[in-house]
Coordinates of C-alpha atoms in Angstrom, one line a residue:
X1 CA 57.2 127.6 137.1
X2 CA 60.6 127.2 139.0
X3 CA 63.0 125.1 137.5
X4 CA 63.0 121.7 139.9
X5 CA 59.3 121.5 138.5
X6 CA 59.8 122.1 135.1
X7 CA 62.7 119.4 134.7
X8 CA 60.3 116.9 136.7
X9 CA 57.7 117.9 134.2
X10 CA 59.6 117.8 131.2
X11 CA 61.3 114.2 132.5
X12 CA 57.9 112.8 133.1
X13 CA 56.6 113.5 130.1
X14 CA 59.7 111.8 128.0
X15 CA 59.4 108.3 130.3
X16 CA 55.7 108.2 130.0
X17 CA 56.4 108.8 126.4
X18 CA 58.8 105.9 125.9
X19 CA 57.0 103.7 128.1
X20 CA 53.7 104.3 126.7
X21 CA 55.1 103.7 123.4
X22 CA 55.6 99.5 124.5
X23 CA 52.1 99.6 124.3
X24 CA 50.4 101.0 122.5
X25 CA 49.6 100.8 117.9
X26 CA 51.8 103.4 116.5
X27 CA 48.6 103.8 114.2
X28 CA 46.5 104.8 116.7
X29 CA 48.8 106.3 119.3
X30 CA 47.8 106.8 122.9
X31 CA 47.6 110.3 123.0
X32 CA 45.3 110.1 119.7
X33 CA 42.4 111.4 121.5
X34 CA 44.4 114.1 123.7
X35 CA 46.2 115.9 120.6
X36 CA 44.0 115.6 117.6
X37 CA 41.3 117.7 118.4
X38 CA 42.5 120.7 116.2
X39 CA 42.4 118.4 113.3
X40 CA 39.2 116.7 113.7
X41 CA 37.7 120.1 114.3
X42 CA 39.1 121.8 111.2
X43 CA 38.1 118.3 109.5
X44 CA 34.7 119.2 110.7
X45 CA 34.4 122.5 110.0
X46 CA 34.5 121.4 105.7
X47 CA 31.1 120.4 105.7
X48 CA 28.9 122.2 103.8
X49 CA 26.9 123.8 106.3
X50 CA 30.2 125.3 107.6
X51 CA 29.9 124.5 111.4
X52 CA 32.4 122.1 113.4
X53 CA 29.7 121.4 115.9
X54 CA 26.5 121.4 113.9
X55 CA 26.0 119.4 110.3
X56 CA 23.7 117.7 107.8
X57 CA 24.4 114.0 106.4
X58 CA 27.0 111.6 107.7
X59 CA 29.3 112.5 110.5
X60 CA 32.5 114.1 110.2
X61 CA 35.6 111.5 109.9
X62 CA 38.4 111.3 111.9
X63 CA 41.6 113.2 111.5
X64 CA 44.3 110.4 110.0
X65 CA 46.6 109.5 113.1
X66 CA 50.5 110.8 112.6
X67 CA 52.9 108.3 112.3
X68 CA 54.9 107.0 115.3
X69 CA 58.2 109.3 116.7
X70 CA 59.5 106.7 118.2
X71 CA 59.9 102.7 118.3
X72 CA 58.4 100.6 120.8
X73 CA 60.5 99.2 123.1
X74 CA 60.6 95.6 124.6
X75 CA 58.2 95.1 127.4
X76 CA 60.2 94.7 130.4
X77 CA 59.9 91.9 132.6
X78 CA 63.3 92.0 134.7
X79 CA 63.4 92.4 138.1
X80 CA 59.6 92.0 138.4
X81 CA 59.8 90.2 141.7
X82 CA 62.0 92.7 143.4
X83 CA 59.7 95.3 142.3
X84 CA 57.1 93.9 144.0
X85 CA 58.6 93.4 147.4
X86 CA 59.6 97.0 147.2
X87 CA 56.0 97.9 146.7
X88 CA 54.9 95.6 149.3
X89 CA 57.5 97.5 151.6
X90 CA 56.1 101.1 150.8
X91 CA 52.7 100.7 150.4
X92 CA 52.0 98.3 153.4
X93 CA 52.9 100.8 156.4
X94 CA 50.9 103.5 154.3
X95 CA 47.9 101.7 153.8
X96 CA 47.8 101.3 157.3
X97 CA 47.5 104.1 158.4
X98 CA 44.0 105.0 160.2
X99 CA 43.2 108.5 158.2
X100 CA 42.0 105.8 155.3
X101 CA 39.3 104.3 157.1
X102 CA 38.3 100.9 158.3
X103 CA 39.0 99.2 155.0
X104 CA 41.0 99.6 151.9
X105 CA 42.2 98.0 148.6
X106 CA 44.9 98.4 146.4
X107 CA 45.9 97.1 143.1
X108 CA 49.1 97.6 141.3
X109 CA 50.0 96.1 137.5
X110 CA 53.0 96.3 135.0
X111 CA 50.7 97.7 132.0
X112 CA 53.2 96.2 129.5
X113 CA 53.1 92.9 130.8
X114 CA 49.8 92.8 133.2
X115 CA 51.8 91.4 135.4
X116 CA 50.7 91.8 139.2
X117 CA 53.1 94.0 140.9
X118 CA 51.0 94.3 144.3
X119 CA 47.5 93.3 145.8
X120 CA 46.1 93.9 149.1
X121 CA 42.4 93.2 148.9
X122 CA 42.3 93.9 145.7
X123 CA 39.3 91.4 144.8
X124 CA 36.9 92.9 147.2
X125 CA 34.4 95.3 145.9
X126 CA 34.0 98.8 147.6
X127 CA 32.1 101.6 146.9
X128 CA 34.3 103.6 144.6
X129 CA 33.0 107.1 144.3
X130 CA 34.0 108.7 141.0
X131 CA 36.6 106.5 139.9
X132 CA 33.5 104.4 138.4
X133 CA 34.0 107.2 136.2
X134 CA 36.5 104.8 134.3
X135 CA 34.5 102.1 134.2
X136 CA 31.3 104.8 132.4
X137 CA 34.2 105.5 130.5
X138 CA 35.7 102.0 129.1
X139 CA 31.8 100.7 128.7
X140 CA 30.7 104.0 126.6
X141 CA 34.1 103.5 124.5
X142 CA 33.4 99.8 123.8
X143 CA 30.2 100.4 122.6
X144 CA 30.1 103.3 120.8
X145 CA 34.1 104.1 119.6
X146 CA 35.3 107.7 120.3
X147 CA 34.4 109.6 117.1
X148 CA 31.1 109.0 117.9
X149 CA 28.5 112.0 118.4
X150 CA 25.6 113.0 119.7
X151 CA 22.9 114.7 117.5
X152 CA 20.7 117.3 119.3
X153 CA 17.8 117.8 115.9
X154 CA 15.4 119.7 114.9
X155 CA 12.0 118.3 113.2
X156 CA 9.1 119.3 111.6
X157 CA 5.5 118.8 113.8
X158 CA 2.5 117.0 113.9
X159 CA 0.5 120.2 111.5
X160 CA 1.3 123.0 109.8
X161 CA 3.7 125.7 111.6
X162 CA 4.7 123.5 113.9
X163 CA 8.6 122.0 115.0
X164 CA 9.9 120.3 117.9
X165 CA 13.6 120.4 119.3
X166 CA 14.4 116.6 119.5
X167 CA 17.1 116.0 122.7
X168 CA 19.6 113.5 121.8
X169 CA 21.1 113.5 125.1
X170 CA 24.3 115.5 124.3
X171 CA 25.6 116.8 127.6
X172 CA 28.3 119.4 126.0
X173 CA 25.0 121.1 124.0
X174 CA 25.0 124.9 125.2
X175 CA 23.1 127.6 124.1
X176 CA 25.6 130.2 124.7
X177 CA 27.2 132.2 121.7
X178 CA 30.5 130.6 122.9
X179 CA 30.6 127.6 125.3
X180 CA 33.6 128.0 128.2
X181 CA 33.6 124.0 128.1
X182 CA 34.8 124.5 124.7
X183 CA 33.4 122.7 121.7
X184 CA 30.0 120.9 121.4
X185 CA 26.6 121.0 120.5
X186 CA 25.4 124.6 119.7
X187 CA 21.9 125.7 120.0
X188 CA 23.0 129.1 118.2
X189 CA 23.8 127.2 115.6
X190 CA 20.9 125.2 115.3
X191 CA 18.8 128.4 115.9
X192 CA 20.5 129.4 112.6
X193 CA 20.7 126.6 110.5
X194 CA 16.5 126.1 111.4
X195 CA 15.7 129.4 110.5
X196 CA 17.4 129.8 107.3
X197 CA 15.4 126.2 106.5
X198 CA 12.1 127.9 107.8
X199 CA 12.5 130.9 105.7
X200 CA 13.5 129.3 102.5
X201 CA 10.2 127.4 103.4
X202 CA 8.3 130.2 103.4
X203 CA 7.3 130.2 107.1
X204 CA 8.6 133.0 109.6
X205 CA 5.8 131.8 112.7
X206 CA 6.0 128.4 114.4
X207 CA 4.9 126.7 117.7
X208 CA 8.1 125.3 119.4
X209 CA 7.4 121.8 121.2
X210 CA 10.3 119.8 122.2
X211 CA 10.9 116.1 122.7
X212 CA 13.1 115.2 125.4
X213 CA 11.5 111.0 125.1
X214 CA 14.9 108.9 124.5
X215 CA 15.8 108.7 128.3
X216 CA 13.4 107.3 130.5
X217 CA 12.6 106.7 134.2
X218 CA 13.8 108.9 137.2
X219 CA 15.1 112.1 136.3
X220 CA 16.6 113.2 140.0
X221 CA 19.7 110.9 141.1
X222 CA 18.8 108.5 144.0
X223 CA 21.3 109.9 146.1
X224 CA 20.3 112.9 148.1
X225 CA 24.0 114.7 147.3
X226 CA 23.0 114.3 143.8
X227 CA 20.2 117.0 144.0
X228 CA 22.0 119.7 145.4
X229 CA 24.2 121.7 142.4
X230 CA 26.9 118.0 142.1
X231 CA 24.5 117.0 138.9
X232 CA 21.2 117.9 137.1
X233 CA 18.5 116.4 136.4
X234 CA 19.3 114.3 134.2
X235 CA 17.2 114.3 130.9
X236 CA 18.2 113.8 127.2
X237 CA 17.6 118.2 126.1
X238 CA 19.5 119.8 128.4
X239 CA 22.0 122.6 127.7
X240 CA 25.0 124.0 129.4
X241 CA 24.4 121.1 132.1
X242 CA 21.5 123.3 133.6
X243 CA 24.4 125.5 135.1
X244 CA 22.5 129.5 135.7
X245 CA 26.2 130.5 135.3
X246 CA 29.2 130.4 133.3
X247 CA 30.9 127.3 135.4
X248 CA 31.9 124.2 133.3
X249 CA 32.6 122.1 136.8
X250 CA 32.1 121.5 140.2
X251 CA 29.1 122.4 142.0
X252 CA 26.4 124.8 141.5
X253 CA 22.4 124.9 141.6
X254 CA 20.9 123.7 138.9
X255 CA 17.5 124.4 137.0
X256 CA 14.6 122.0 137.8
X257 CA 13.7 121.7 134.0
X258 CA 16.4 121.5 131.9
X259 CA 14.3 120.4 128.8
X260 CA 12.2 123.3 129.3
X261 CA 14.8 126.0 130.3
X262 CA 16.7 124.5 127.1
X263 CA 13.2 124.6 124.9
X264 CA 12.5 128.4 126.1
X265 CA 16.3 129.0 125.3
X266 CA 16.0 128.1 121.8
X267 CA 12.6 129.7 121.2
X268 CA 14.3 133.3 121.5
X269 CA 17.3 132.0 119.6
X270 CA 14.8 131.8 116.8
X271 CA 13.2 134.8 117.4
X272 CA 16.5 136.9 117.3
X273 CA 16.6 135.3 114.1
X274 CA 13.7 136.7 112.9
X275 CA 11.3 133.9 113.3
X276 CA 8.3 134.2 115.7
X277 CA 7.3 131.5 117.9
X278 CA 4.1 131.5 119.6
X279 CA 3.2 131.1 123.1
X280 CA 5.7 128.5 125.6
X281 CA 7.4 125.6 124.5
X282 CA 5.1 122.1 124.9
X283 CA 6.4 118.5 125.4
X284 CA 5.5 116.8 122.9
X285 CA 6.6 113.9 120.3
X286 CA 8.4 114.2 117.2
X287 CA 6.7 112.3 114.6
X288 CA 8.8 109.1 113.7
X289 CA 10.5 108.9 110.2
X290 CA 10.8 112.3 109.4
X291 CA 14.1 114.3 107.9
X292 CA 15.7 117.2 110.0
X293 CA 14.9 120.5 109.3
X294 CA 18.6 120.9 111.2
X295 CA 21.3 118.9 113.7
X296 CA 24.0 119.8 115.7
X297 CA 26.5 117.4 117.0
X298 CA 28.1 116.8 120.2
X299 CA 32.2 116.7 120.7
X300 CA 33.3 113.2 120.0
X301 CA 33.1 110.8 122.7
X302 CA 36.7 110.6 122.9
X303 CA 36.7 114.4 124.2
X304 CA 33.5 114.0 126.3
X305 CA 35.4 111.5 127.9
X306 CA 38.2 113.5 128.6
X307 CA 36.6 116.3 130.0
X308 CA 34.7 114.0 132.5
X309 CA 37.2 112.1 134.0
X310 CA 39.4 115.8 134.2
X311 CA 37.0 117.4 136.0
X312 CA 35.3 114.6 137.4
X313 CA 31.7 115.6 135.2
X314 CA 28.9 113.8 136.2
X315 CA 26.4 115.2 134.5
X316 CA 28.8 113.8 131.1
X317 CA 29.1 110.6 133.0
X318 CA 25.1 109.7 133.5
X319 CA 24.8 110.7 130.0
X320 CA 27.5 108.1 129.0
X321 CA 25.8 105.8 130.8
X322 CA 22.7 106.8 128.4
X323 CA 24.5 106.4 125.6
X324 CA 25.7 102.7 126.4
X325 CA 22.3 101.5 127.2
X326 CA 21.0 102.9 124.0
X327 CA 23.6 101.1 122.1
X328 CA 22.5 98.3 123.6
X329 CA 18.7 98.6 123.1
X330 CA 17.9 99.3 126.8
X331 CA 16.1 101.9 128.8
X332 CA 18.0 105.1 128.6
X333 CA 17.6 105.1 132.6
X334 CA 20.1 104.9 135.9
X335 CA 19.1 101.3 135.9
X336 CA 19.5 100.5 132.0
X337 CA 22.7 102.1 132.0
X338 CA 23.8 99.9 134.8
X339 CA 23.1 97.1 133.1
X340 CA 24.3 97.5 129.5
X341 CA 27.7 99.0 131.4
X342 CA 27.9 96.0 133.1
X343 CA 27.4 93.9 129.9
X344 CA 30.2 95.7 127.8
X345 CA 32.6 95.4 130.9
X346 CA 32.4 91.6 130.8
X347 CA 32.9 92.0 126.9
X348 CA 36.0 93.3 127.5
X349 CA 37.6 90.3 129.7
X350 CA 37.8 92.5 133.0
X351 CA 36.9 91.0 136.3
X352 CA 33.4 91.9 137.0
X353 CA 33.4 90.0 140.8
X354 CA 30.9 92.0 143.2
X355 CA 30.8 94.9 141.0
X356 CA 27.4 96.8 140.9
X357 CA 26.6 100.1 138.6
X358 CA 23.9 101.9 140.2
X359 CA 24.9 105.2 138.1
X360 CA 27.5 106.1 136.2
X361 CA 28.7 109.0 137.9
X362 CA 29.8 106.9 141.0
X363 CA 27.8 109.3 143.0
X364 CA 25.7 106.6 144.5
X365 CA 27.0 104.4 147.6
X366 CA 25.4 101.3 146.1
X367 CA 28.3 101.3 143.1
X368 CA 30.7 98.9 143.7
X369 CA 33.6 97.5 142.0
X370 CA 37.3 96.0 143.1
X371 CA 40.7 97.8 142.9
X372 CA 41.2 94.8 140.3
X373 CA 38.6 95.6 138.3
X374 CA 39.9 99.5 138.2
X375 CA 43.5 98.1 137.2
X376 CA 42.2 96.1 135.0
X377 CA 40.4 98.7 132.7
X378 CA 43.4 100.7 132.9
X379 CA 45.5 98.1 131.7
X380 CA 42.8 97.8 128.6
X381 CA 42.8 101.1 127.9
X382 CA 46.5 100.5 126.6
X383 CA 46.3 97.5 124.8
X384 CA 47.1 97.9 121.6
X385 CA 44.2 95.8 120.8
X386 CA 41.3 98.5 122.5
X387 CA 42.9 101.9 120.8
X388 CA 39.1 102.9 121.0
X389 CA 39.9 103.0 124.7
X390 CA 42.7 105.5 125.1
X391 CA 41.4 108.5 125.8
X392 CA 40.7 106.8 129.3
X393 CA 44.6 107.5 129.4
X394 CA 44.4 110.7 128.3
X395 CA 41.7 112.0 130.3
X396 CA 43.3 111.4 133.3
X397 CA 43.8 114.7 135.6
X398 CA 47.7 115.3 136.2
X399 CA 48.7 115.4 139.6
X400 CA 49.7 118.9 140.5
X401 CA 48.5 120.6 137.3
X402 CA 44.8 119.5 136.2
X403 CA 41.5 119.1 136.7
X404 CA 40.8 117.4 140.3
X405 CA 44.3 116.2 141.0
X406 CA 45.4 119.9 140.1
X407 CA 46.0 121.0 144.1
X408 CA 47.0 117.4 144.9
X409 CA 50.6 116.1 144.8
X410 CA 51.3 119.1 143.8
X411 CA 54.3 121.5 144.5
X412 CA 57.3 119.3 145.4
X413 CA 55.8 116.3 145.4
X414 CA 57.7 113.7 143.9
X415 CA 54.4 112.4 142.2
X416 CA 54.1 116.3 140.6
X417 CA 53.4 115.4 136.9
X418 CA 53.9 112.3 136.9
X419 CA 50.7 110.7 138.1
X420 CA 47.9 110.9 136.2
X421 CA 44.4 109.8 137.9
X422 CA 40.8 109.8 138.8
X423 CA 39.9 110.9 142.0
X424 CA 36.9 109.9 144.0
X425 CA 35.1 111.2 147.0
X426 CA 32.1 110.6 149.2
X427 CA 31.0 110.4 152.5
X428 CA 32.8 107.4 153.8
X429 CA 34.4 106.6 150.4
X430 CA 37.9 107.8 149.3
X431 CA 39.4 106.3 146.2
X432 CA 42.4 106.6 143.6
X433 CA 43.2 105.1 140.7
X434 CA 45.3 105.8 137.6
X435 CA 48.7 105.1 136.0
X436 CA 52.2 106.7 136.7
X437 CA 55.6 105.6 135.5
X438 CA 58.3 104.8 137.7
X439 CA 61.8 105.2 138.2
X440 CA 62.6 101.9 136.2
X441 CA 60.7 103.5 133.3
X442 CA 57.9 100.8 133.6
X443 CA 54.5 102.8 133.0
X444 CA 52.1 101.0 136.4
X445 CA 48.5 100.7 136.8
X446 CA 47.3 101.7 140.0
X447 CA 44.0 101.8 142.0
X448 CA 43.6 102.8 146.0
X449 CA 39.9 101.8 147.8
X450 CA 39.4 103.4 150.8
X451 CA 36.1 102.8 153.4
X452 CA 34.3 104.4 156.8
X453 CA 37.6 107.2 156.6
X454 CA 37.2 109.7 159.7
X455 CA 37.9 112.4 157.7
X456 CA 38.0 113.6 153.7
X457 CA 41.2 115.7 154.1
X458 CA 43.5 113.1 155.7
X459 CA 42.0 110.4 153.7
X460 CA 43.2 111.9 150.5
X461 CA 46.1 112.9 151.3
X462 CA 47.0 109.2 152.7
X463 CA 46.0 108.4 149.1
X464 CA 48.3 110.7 147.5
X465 CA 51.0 109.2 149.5
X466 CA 50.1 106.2 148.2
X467 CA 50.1 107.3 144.5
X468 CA 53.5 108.8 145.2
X469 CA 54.9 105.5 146.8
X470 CA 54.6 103.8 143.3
X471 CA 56.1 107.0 141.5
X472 CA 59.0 106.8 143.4
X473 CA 59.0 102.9 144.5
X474 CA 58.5 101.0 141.0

């Protein structure tokens, strides 16, 4: 890395430190979620079935945080005003520029203070591509807390000889040996764990049914782009997000059937394990009320958030969606996961006006939300009040290092490390929004709307200049 880099790098990361540190517990920490997951692993791992990703009984608990390194400093609040006139001096010549499209809105916030720094348009909603991404995120948070996981089970049938795979909706399950996402639901594990159980049963032949009931309506996303290798189908047994390959991101075809390809997966799982299983796996449902033969559990929330909003996952983010609106007792569905989204937004005090969540990927152009809004959550996420929120912090993709800001602001950019955001693109939709600290130390809240841009390229790069205005500006 040459050495202009590395010291912008390395100076980033001590602001952001400091500044971050004016807001957030020193309990919980804001980079909590982004540096324990060694911990809670190995915490995992004690469990007597000896798995980090697949247990019996209550969940694993959460690595204790480590104390704070440093004290929190006084919010600042001087010079606010001149601030924002410099802002309104840099960004306004920028935001006009064409290459963003017919209509735009920006938000920028002091996230020690909340104070307003700039707003052009910022209360109009727009469609916002993937940076709804944070909102999935904050609403999934809310109601469910980052330790959470998902159980992907195993239960006994209807009659004799028979079990069913019971989907949980865990969207890091994978039924390869090792998972290249890293850690998360096993089906090798669960292949084990069920035929040790059958065995010390007494049974070596089974029929396989699996029960894939706990989402419900459409399964194909309403938007045609959806259908084509950006998500799969989305249903609640699906492993290694229906991807035929080894990718963990970005597009590829996807099976038709997850629940099936995942079902037929796990029936020669067992049978490498010495356990025959007759004929194809049928749906069917799992009696109610009975105990596990075996479970395997998902990575916490916290880190399924983090790998969305880095590499911009929708397949995590409909399942988030899931998640909420089961928390909420409401259909598992793109339209129940709307709703209870919506419902744990306005929980949270945020500004909700004109917003719409048609998904929770953002892949739909009926989504819409403000630039406020997207500030807003932001702003939430590092209260000390919502710790349960921060790994929307610290899932943010870097600018110039990972995930879909990796190639972006990148090089000698004076945003390089520095920014960290969500990115969002469709046709006729370019949006970022994130945080970044600035040369008076403040750490910023920032969200860019874009509409109707001629052209992807351009557009993004008239948002990066944007982002790297407030770096350099605030």
């Amino acid at each position: 890395m040459p050495l202009a880099k590395t010291w912008q790098l390395i100076a980033g990361s001590a602001v952001a430190g400091l500044a971050l540190s004016a807001v957030a517990v020193a309990a919980a920490g804001p980079w909590d979620s982004g540096q324990r997951k060694a911990e809670r692993d190995r915490a995992a791992s004690w469990g007597r079935t000896g798995g980090v990703d697949h247990a019996a009984g209550g969940l694993p608990q959460a690595a204790p945080s480590a104390p704070g390194v440093l004290p929190g400093l006084a919010p600042r609040t001087a010079n606010a005003a001149s601030t924002g006139g410099a802002l309104a001096g840099a960004l306004g010549p920028l935001l006009a520029d064409p290459a963003l499209g017919t209509a735009r809105g920006a938000s920028v916030v002091d996230i020690a203070t909340g104070q307003v720094l700039y707003e052009s348009g910022a209360g109009e909603a727009m469609t916002p591509a993937s940076t709804l991404k944070i909102a999935t995120a904050s609403a999934a948070l809310a109601a469910l807390g980052p330790e959470h996981r998902i159980r992907t089970t195993v239960a006994p049938g209807a009659g004799p000889g028979e079990i069913v795979l019971v989907g949980g909706g865990d969207p890091s399950l994978t039924a390869k040996k090792k998972s290249p996402a890293g850690s998360g639901g096993s089906l090798v594990a669960l292949a084990a764990d069920t035929a040790q159980a059958l065995k010390a049963a007494g049974t070596d032949t089974v029929t396989l049914g699996y029960d894939d009931s706990l989402y419900t309506g459409a399964v194909l996303h309403p938007n045609p782009v959806g259908r084509i290798g950006n998500i799969a189908p989305v249903t609640a047994l699906t492993a290694d997000e229906g991807r035929p390959d080894d990718s963990t991101s970005g597009y590829v075809e996807r099976t038709d059937d997850p629940s099936k390809d995942t079902a037929r997966a796990f029936a020669g799982l067992l049978r490498d394990r010495g356990i025959k299983v007759g004929g194809e796996p049928g749906r069917v449902k799992a009696p109610a009320g009975t105990q596990p033969l075996a479970t395997t559990l998902s990575t916490p929330l916290a880190g399924l958030v983090e790998r969305m909003l880095t590499n911009s996952d929708n397949d995590i983010a409909e399942a988030l969606a899931r998640q909420t609106a089961l928390a909420a007792g409401r259909p598992a569905s793109f339209e129940g996961g709307g709703q209870a989204v919506s419902e744990k937004l306005a929980s949270l005090g945020v500004d909700l006006t004109g917003s719409r969540f048609a998904d929770g990927s953002g892949l739909s152009h009926d989504d819409k939300v403000s630039t406020r809004l997207l500030t807003g959550l932001l702003v939430k996420a590092a209260d000390p009040r919502h710790p349960e929120l921060r790994p929307v912090l610290t899932g943010l993709p870097v600018a110039g290092f990972t995930g879909t800001l990796r190639s972006r602001n990148a090089g000698a950019s004076p945003a390089a490390g520095l920014v960290r955001a969500k990115t969002g693109t469709l046709t006729g939709a370019n949006s970022l929004a994130g945080t970044v600290v600035g040369p008076s130390g403040r750490l910023l809240a920032f969200a860019f709307l874009t509409a109707k841009a001629p052209d992807k390229l351009p557009a993004e790069k008239g948002l990066d200049k944007l982002a790297a205005a407030v770096a350099t500006t605030s």
